[in-house]
Coordinates of C-alpha atoms in Angstrom, one line a residue:
Chain J
X1420 CA 129.6 108.6 77.6
X1421 CA 132.4 107.6 80.0
X1422 CA 131.3 106.0 83.1
X1423 CA 132.6 107.5 86.3
X1424 CA 134.3 105.2 88.8
X1425 CA 131.9 102.7 90.4
X1426 CA 130.3 103.8 93.6
X1427 CA 128.1 101.8 96.0
X1428 CA 124.5 101.2 95.3
X1429 CA 122.3 100.1 92.5
X1430 CA 120.0 101.6 89.9
X1431 CA 117.2 100.1 88.1
X1432 CA 114.5 101.4 85.7
X1433 CA 111.3 99.6 84.8
X1434 CA 108.2 100.5 82.8
X1435 CA 105.2 100.1 85.1
X1436 CA 101.9 101.9 85.3
X1437 CA 102.5 103.3 81.8
X1438 CA 105.5 105.2 82.9
X1439 CA 109.1 104.8 83.8
X1440 CA 109.9 104.1 87.4
X1441 CA 113.5 104.4 88.5
X1442 CA 115.1 103.3 91.8
X1443 CA 118.5 104.5 93.0
X1444 CA 119.7 102.7 96.1
X1445 CA 122.6 104.5 97.6
X1446 CA 123.4 102.3 100.5
X1447 CA 126.7 100.5 100.5
X1448 CA 125.1 97.0 100.9
X1449 CA 126.1 93.7 99.4
X1450 CA 125.1 93.5 95.7
X1451 CA 122.8 90.5 96.4
X1452 CA 121.0 92.5 99.1
X1453 CA 120.5 95.5 96.9
X1454 CA 119.3 93.3 94.1
X1455 CA 116.7 91.7 96.4
X1456 CA 115.6 95.1 97.7
X1457 CA 115.1 96.3 94.1
X1458 CA 113.2 93.1 93.2
X1459 CA 110.9 93.5 96.2
X1460 CA 110.3 97.2 95.3
X1461 CA 109.3 96.5 91.7
X1462 CA 107.4 93.4 92.6
X1463 CA 105.2 95.6 94.8
X1464 CA 104.8 98.3 92.1
X1465 CA 103.8 95.7 89.5
X1466 CA 101.3 94.2 91.9
X1467 CA 99.8 97.6 92.5
X1468 CA 99.6 98.2 88.7
X1469 CA 97.8 94.9 88.2
X1470 CA 95.3 95.6 91.0
X1471 CA 94.7 99.3 90.4
X1472 CA 95.0 99.7 86.6
X1473 CA 92.0 101.3 85.0
X1474 CA 93.2 99.9 81.7
X1475 CA 92.6 96.3 82.5
X1476 CA 89.0 95.3 82.9
X1477 CA 89.7 92.6 85.5
X1478 CA 91.7 94.7 87.9
X1479 CA 90.3 95.0 91.4
X1480 CA 89.6 98.7 90.8
X1481 CA 87.6 98.1 87.7
X1482 CA 85.6 95.3 89.2
X1483 CA 84.9 97.4 92.2
X1484 CA 84.0 100.3 89.9
X1485 CA 81.5 98.2 88.0
X1486 CA 79.9 97.0 91.3
X1487 CA 81.1 93.4 90.9
X1488 CA 83.0 93.6 94.1
X1489 CA 81.6 94.8 97.4
X1490 CA 83.6 97.1 99.6
X1491 CA 83.6 94.4 102.3
X1492 CA 85.3 92.1 99.8
X1493 CA 87.9 94.5 98.6
X1494 CA 91.5 94.3 99.7
X1495 CA 92.8 96.3 102.6
X1496 CA 94.8 98.4 100.1
X1497 CA 91.9 99.2 98.0
X1498 CA 89.8 100.2 100.9
X1499 CA 92.6 102.4 102.2
X1500 CA 93.0 104.1 98.8
X1501 CA 89.3 104.7 98.6
X1502 CA 89.2 106.3 102.0
X1503 CA 92.1 108.5 101.2
X1504 CA 90.5 109.6 97.9
X1505 CA 87.4 110.5 99.8
X1506 CA 89.4 112.5 102.3
X1507 CA 91.2 114.2 99.4
X1508 CA 88.0 115.1 97.7
X1509 CA 86.9 116.8 100.9
X1510 CA 90.2 118.6 101.6
X1511 CA 90.5 119.8 98.0
X1512 CA 87.0 121.1 97.9
X1513 CA 86.2 118.5 95.3
X1514 CA 89.1 119.4 93.0
X1515 CA 90.7 116.0 93.5
X1516 CA 88.0 113.7 92.2
X1517 CA 88.6 110.0 91.7
X1518 CA 85.3 110.0 89.7
X1519 CA 86.2 113.0 87.5
X1520 CA 86.2 110.9 84.4
X1521 CA 82.8 109.5 85.1
X1522 CA 84.0 106.3 86.6
X1523 CA 86.3 105.2 89.4
X1524 CA 89.9 106.2 88.6
X1525 CA 92.1 106.7 91.7
X1526 CA 95.3 106.8 89.6
X1527 CA 96.0 110.3 90.7
X1528 CA 96.6 109.0 94.2
X1529 CA 97.8 105.5 93.5
X1530 CA 101.1 106.2 91.8
X1531 CA 102.4 108.4 94.6
X1532 CA 100.9 106.3 97.3
X1533 CA 102.5 103.1 96.0
X1534 CA 105.9 104.7 95.6
X1535 CA 105.6 106.1 99.2
X1536 CA 104.8 102.6 100.5
X1537 CA 107.7 101.2 98.6
X1538 CA 110.1 103.9 100.0
X1539 CA 108.8 103.2 103.6
X1540 CA 109.5 99.5 103.1
X1541 CA 113.0 100.2 101.9
X1542 CA 113.7 102.3 105.0
X1543 CA 112.3 99.5 107.2
X1544 CA 114.5 97.0 105.4
X1545 CA 117.6 99.0 106.1
X1546 CA 118.0 101.0 102.9
X1547 CA 117.9 104.4 104.5
X1548 CA 119.4 106.2 101.5
X1549 CA 117.5 106.0 98.3
X1550 CA 115.6 107.8 95.6
X1551 CA 112.5 106.4 94.0
X1552 CA 111.1 108.3 91.0
X1553 CA 107.7 107.1 89.7
X1554 CA 107.0 108.9 86.5
X1555 CA 108.1 112.2 87.9
X1556 CA 106.9 111.7 91.4
X1557 CA 109.9 111.6 93.6
X1558 CA 110.6 110.2 97.1
X1559 CA 114.1 110.8 98.4
X1560 CA 115.6 109.6 101.7
X1561 CA 119.0 110.1 103.3
X1562 CA 122.0 110.9 101.1
X1563 CA 122.9 110.1 97.5
X1564 CA 125.8 107.9 96.6
X1565 CA 127.8 111.1 96.2
X1566 CA 127.4 111.6 99.9
X1567 CA 125.3 114.8 99.8
X1568 CA 121.6 115.5 99.9
X1569 CA 119.6 114.5 96.9
X1570 CA 119.3 117.0 94.2
X1571 CA 115.9 117.0 92.5
X1572 CA 115.3 119.0 89.4
X1573 CA 111.8 120.3 88.6
X1574 CA 111.0 119.9 85.0
X1575 CA 110.8 123.2 82.9
X1576 CA 107.2 123.4 81.8
X1577 CA 108.1 124.5 78.3
X1578 CA 111.3 122.6 77.8
X1579 CA 111.3 118.9 78.6
X1580 CA 115.0 118.7 78.3
X1581 CA 115.5 121.3 81.0
X1582 CA 114.6 122.0 84.6
X1583 CA 113.5 125.3 86.1
X1584 CA 114.2 124.7 89.8
X1585 CA 116.6 122.5 91.8
X1586 CA 115.5 121.2 95.2
X1587 CA 117.7 119.5 97.7
X1588 CA 116.9 117.4 100.7
X1589 CA 117.3 114.3 102.7
X1590 CA 113.7 113.4 103.3
X1591 CA 111.3 114.8 100.7
X1592 CA 108.3 113.8 98.7
X1593 CA 108.2 115.9 95.5
X1594 CA 105.3 115.7 93.1
X1595 CA 104.9 117.8 90.0
X1596 CA 101.7 118.0 88.0
X1597 CA 101.3 120.0 84.9
X1598 CA 99.4 120.5 81.7
X1599 CA 102.4 120.0 79.5
X1600 CA 102.6 116.3 79.5
X1601 CA 99.5 115.1 77.8
X1602 CA 98.0 118.4 76.8
X1603 CA 95.5 120.0 79.0
X1604 CA 94.5 116.7 80.7
X1605 CA 93.7 118.0 84.1
X1606 CA 90.0 118.7 84.1
X1607 CA 88.4 121.2 86.4
X1608 CA 85.8 118.8 87.9
X1609 CA 83.3 121.7 88.5
X1610 CA 83.3 123.0 85.0
X1611 CA 84.2 119.8 83.2
X1612 CA 86.7 121.8 81.2
X1613 CA 90.5 121.6 81.0
X1614 CA 92.0 123.6 83.9
X1615 CA 93.8 126.9 82.9
X1616 CA 96.0 129.4 84.7
X1617 CA 98.7 127.1 86.1
X1618 CA 101.1 125.4 83.8
X1619 CA 102.8 123.3 86.5
X1620 CA 102.5 122.8 90.2
X1621 CA 105.1 121.1 92.4
X1622 CA 104.2 120.1 96.0
X1623 CA 106.8 119.1 98.5
X1624 CA 105.8 117.2 101.7
X1625 CA 106.5 114.0 103.4
X1626 CA 103.8 111.8 101.8
X1627 CA 104.1 111.3 98.1
X1628 CA 100.5 110.2 97.6
X1629 CA 99.2 113.4 99.2
X1630 CA 101.8 115.6 97.4
X1631 CA 100.8 114.1 94.1
X1632 CA 97.1 114.6 94.7
X1633 CA 97.5 118.1 96.0
X1634 CA 99.6 119.1 93.0
X1635 CA 96.9 117.7 90.6
X1636 CA 94.1 119.5 92.6
X1637 CA 96.0 122.8 92.5
X1638 CA 96.4 122.6 88.7
X1639 CA 92.7 122.0 88.4
X1640 CA 91.9 125.0 90.6
X1641 CA 93.8 127.3 88.3
X1642 CA 95.1 130.6 89.7
X1643 CA 93.1 130.1 92.9
X1644 CA 95.2 127.1 93.5
X1645 CA 98.1 129.3 94.6
X1646 CA 96.2 130.7 97.6
X1647 CA 95.0 127.2 98.4
X1648 CA 98.5 125.8 98.4
X1649 CA 99.6 128.7 100.7
X1650 CA 97.1 127.6 103.3
X1651 CA 98.1 123.9 103.1
X1652 CA 99.7 122.8 106.3
X1653 CA 102.9 120.8 106.2
X1654 CA 103.5 121.3 102.5
X1655 CA 105.6 123.6 100.4
X1656 CA 105.1 124.4 96.8
X1657 CA 106.3 125.9 93.6
X1658 CA 104.1 127.1 90.8
X1659 CA 104.6 128.1 87.2
X1660 CA 101.8 130.2 85.8
X1661 CA 100.6 130.0 82.2
X1662 CA 102.3 133.3 81.6
X1663 CA 105.6 131.9 82.6
X1664 CA 106.2 133.2 86.1
X1665 CA 107.6 131.1 88.9
X1666 CA 106.3 131.5 92.5
X1667 CA 107.2 129.3 95.4
X1668 CA 107.0 129.1 99.2
X1669 CA 109.8 131.0 100.9
X1670 CA 110.8 128.0 102.9
X1671 CA 111.1 125.7 99.8
X1672 CA 114.5 124.0 99.9
X1673 CA 115.7 125.6 96.7
X1674 CA 119.4 125.1 95.7
X1675 CA 121.0 128.5 95.4
Chain X
X503 CA 125.2 122.0 76.2
X504 CA 124.5 120.8 79.6
X505 CA 120.9 120.5 78.6
X506 CA 121.7 118.4 75.7
X507 CA 123.8 116.1 77.9
X508 CA 121.0 115.8 80.4
X509 CA 118.6 114.9 77.6
X510 CA 120.9 112.4 76.1
X511 CA 121.5 110.7 79.5
X512 CA 117.8 110.5 80.2
X513 CA 117.2 109.2 76.7
X514 CA 120.0 106.7 77.1
X515 CA 118.3 105.4 80.2
X516 CA 114.9 105.1 78.5
X517 CA 116.6 103.4 75.6
X518 CA 117.8 100.6 77.8
X519 CA 114.5 100.3 79.3
X520 CA 112.8 100.3 76.0
X521 CA 115.1 97.9 74.2
X522 CA 114.8 95.5 77.1
X523 CA 111.1 96.0 76.9
X524 CA 111.0 95.1 73.3
X525 CA 112.1 91.6 74.0
X526 CA 109.1 90.8 76.1
X527 CA 106.1 90.9 73.8
X528 CA 103.7 90.4 76.7
X529 CA 104.6 93.8 77.9
X530 CA 105.9 92.5 81.2
X531 CA 108.2 95.1 82.7
X532 CA 111.8 94.2 82.3
X533 CA 114.2 94.5 85.1
X534 CA 117.7 95.9 84.7
X535 CA 120.1 96.9 87.2
X536 CA 122.5 99.6 86.3
X537 CA 125.8 99.9 88.0
X538 CA 125.4 102.9 90.1
X539 CA 128.5 104.4 88.7
X540 CA 126.7 105.2 85.5
X541 CA 125.4 108.5 84.5
X542 CA 122.3 109.8 86.1
X543 CA 119.1 108.2 84.8
X544 CA 116.5 110.8 84.5
X545 CA 113.3 108.8 84.0
X546 CA 111.5 110.2 81.1
X547 CA 107.8 109.9 81.7
X548 CA 107.1 107.4 79.0
X549 CA 104.1 106.8 76.9
X550 CA 100.6 106.8 78.1
X551 CA 98.9 103.6 77.6
X552 CA 102.2 101.8 76.9
X553 CA 102.4 99.3 79.6
X554 CA 99.4 99.1 81.7
X555 CA 98.8 95.5 80.8
X556 CA 98.3 92.7 83.2
X557 CA 102.0 92.5 84.0
X558 CA 103.2 90.7 86.9
X559 CA 102.7 87.0 86.5
X560 CA 103.6 87.0 82.9
X561 CA 105.9 84.1 82.3
X562 CA 109.1 85.5 81.1
X563 CA 110.3 82.2 79.9
X564 CA 111.6 82.1 76.4
X565 CA 111.3 85.8 75.5
X566 CA 114.4 86.6 73.7
X567 CA 115.9 89.9 74.8
X568 CA 117.8 92.4 72.8
X569 CA 118.8 94.1 76.0
X570 CA 122.3 93.6 77.1
X571 CA 124.0 95.2 74.2
X572 CA 121.9 98.2 74.0
X573 CA 123.6 100.0 76.8
X574 CA 126.5 101.7 75.1
X575 CA 128.3 101.7 78.4
X576 CA 130.6 99.0 79.6
X577 CA 129.0 97.3 82.5
X578 CA 131.6 96.7 85.1
X579 CA 129.3 95.4 87.8
X580 CA 129.3 91.7 87.3
X581 CA 125.7 91.1 88.2
X582 CA 124.4 93.3 85.4
X583 CA 125.7 91.3 82.5
X584 CA 123.8 88.1 82.4
X585 CA 126.1 86.3 80.1
X586 CA 128.7 85.9 82.8
X587 CA 126.9 83.2 84.5
X588 CA 125.7 85.0 87.5
X589 CA 122.2 83.6 88.2
X590 CA 119.8 86.4 88.4
X591 CA 116.3 86.1 89.3
X592 CA 115.0 88.8 87.0
X593 CA 114.2 86.3 84.3
X594 CA 113.6 88.4 81.2
X595 CA 117.2 89.4 81.2
X596 CA 118.6 86.0 80.5
X597 CA 119.7 86.0 77.0
X598 CA 118.0 83.0 75.6
X599 CA 119.9 81.7 72.6
X600 CA 117.9 82.2 69.5
X601 CA 116.7 85.7 68.8
X602 CA 113.6 85.4 66.9
X603 CA 115.2 87.1 63.9
X604 CA 116.0 85.5 60.7
X605 CA 118.6 83.1 59.5
X606 CA 121.2 85.8 58.8
X607 CA 122.6 85.2 62.3
X608 CA 126.2 84.5 62.8
X609 CA 128.0 86.9 60.5
X610 CA 128.7 89.8 62.7
X611 CA 128.3 92.6 60.1
X612 CA 127.7 96.0 61.4
X613 CA 124.9 98.0 60.0
X614 CA 122.8 101.0 60.8
X615 CA 119.1 101.4 60.8
X616 CA 117.4 104.8 61.0
X617 CA 114.0 105.2 62.5
X618 CA 111.5 107.7 61.1
X619 CA 111.3 111.3 62.3
X620 CA 108.6 111.6 65.0
X621 CA 107.3 115.0 65.8
X622 CA 105.9 116.3 69.0
X623 CA 105.0 119.6 70.4
X624 CA 108.6 120.5 70.9
X625 CA 110.1 119.5 67.6
X626 CA 111.4 116.3 65.9
X627 CA 113.0 113.2 67.2
X628 CA 114.9 110.7 65.2
X629 CA 116.8 107.6 66.4
X630 CA 119.4 105.5 64.7
X631 CA 120.5 102.1 65.9
X632 CA 123.7 100.2 65.1
X633 CA 123.5 96.5 64.8
X634 CA 126.3 93.9 65.0
X635 CA 124.6 90.9 63.6
X636 CA 121.4 90.8 65.4
X637 CA 122.6 92.7 68.4
X638 CA 121.9 96.3 69.0
X639 CA 125.2 97.8 69.9
X640 CA 124.3 101.5 69.9
X641 CA 121.4 103.8 69.7
X642 CA 121.8 107.5 69.0
X643 CA 119.4 110.3 68.6
X644 CA 120.1 112.0 65.2
X645 CA 117.6 114.7 66.0
X646 CA 116.3 116.1 69.2
X647 CA 114.3 119.2 69.9
X648 CA 117.1 121.2 71.4
X649 CA 116.2 124.8 71.4
X650 CA 113.6 124.8 68.7
X651 CA 110.1 125.8 69.4
X652 CA 110.2 125.4 73.1
X653 CA 113.0 127.9 73.6
X654 CA 111.3 130.3 71.3
X655 CA 108.2 130.1 73.4
X656 CA 110.2 130.5 76.6
X657 CA 112.2 133.4 75.3
X658 CA 109.0 135.2 74.4
X659 CA 107.6 134.5 77.8
X660 CA 110.9 135.8 79.4
X661 CA 110.7 139.0 77.3
X662 CA 107.1 139.6 78.1
X663 CA 107.1 139.2 81.8
X664 CA 110.4 140.1 83.3
X665 CA 110.0 142.5 86.2
X666 CA 106.5 141.7 87.2
X667 CA 105.4 139.8 90.3
X668 CA 106.9 136.4 90.7
X669 CA 110.2 135.5 89.1
X670 CA 110.4 134.6 85.5
X671 CA 110.7 131.0 85.0
X672 CA 114.3 130.2 83.9
X673 CA 116.3 127.2 83.0
X674 CA 118.5 125.6 85.7
X675 CA 120.1 122.3 85.8
X676 CA 123.3 121.1 87.4
X677 CA 124.2 117.8 88.7
X678 CA 120.8 116.4 89.3
X679 CA 120.0 113.1 90.8
X680 CA 116.5 113.0 89.5
X681 CA 113.8 115.1 87.9
X682 CA 110.3 115.7 89.1
X683 CA 107.7 116.1 86.4
X684 CA 107.7 113.8 83.4
X685 CA 109.2 114.5 80.0
X686 CA 107.4 114.6 76.7
X687 CA 110.1 113.9 74.2
X688 CA 110.8 110.4 75.5
X689 CA 107.6 109.2 73.9
X690 CA 108.7 110.3 70.5
X691 CA 112.1 108.8 71.1
X692 CA 110.5 105.5 72.0
X693 CA 108.4 105.5 68.8
X694 CA 111.3 106.2 66.5
X695 CA 113.5 103.7 68.3
X696 CA 110.8 101.1 68.1
X697 CA 110.4 101.7 64.4
X698 CA 114.2 101.3 63.9
X699 CA 114.1 98.0 65.7
X700 CA 111.2 96.8 63.7
X701 CA 113.0 97.8 60.4
X702 CA 116.1 95.9 61.6
X703 CA 114.2 92.6 61.7

């Protein structure tokens, strides 16, 4: 692979939250500044992982889940996440359920939320042009290093090496949830069975935590999720059905 | 062809992540800045359950890192290469002297080690690494599920549903900055690469 000529910015990939998180800073800032911004971003994401991981028994989430920590003792972040999860349970008619597995597991919101917070902090710190991808949940701002809007592919549900849709934008939160990644792992919390009908759901909005949770909820709803997505204010969507059809909002910023 | 390229780039990115990863046994995430000029890094959604350990405070001191050489690309940006004396705060990258490997150190003979074939839903993945002494200088995928079952499945779907409501899902990819939705194959790639690294010790 030949490297194209150097352009401003910085890229970094780290393995956090059991997935790959990549940051693309496209601002022409001094290397030391970019490095510090990246450090700050990943430090935050690692901190979130330590506090919200359901895989480590002594994380704040697990201690709270076991009743060892009172709500009044919980961190501001944990309380905020719990509030949002409760709201989401309400808005999604119970299809987004942080207790779907039988114990507290807000992971379906935490990944997108933490990436959104990281992106907001980057903007506040003067990095107005960046792309943060947390395991397939994407937040883009401004322009890419190439000088144009960011181009975001949506993964083809039957072909991991390909994409089935290209979105472009300068201020988008894009989350895709599907049943391809770990088998039918999205459970319909009402029936307790794996959700069927929708192979992959992409939600586009301005808040990555919400977009991620909505996408997961819609997959759990099955075909009815399409109608639900249509009525969702402030969000656009694309859906691939189990039988291989692609439907999307007419206003979705699809690259021609 | 474009698809293959995309896949390889993505995999190359995860390889660097992984190889760096390998050096830190405590599973602390490893930082690596890529010069932005490099090819697009599509972050493959990596393994479930891989890294959810208690990461952040893990003392990076003394964990030898196989990292630097794994990127096949020349790294022009000075800060990236740790050897050139730039003090970087991301500790795990510093190449501490003694790799934990054997005594066979200084003779820089080149050899290749091939990982096992790892299968997933979409086909097989096999990775081969090239070592110069104890450094990994290259990693290539000998086999990737290009086409294979997944296309067959997709073609069937295309054939069965064209013309009905909703457009048939098609492949599309050109000059992407990133990809939404995680990939499956990367996990198999990681396993085969991991095995190759283990064999090389």
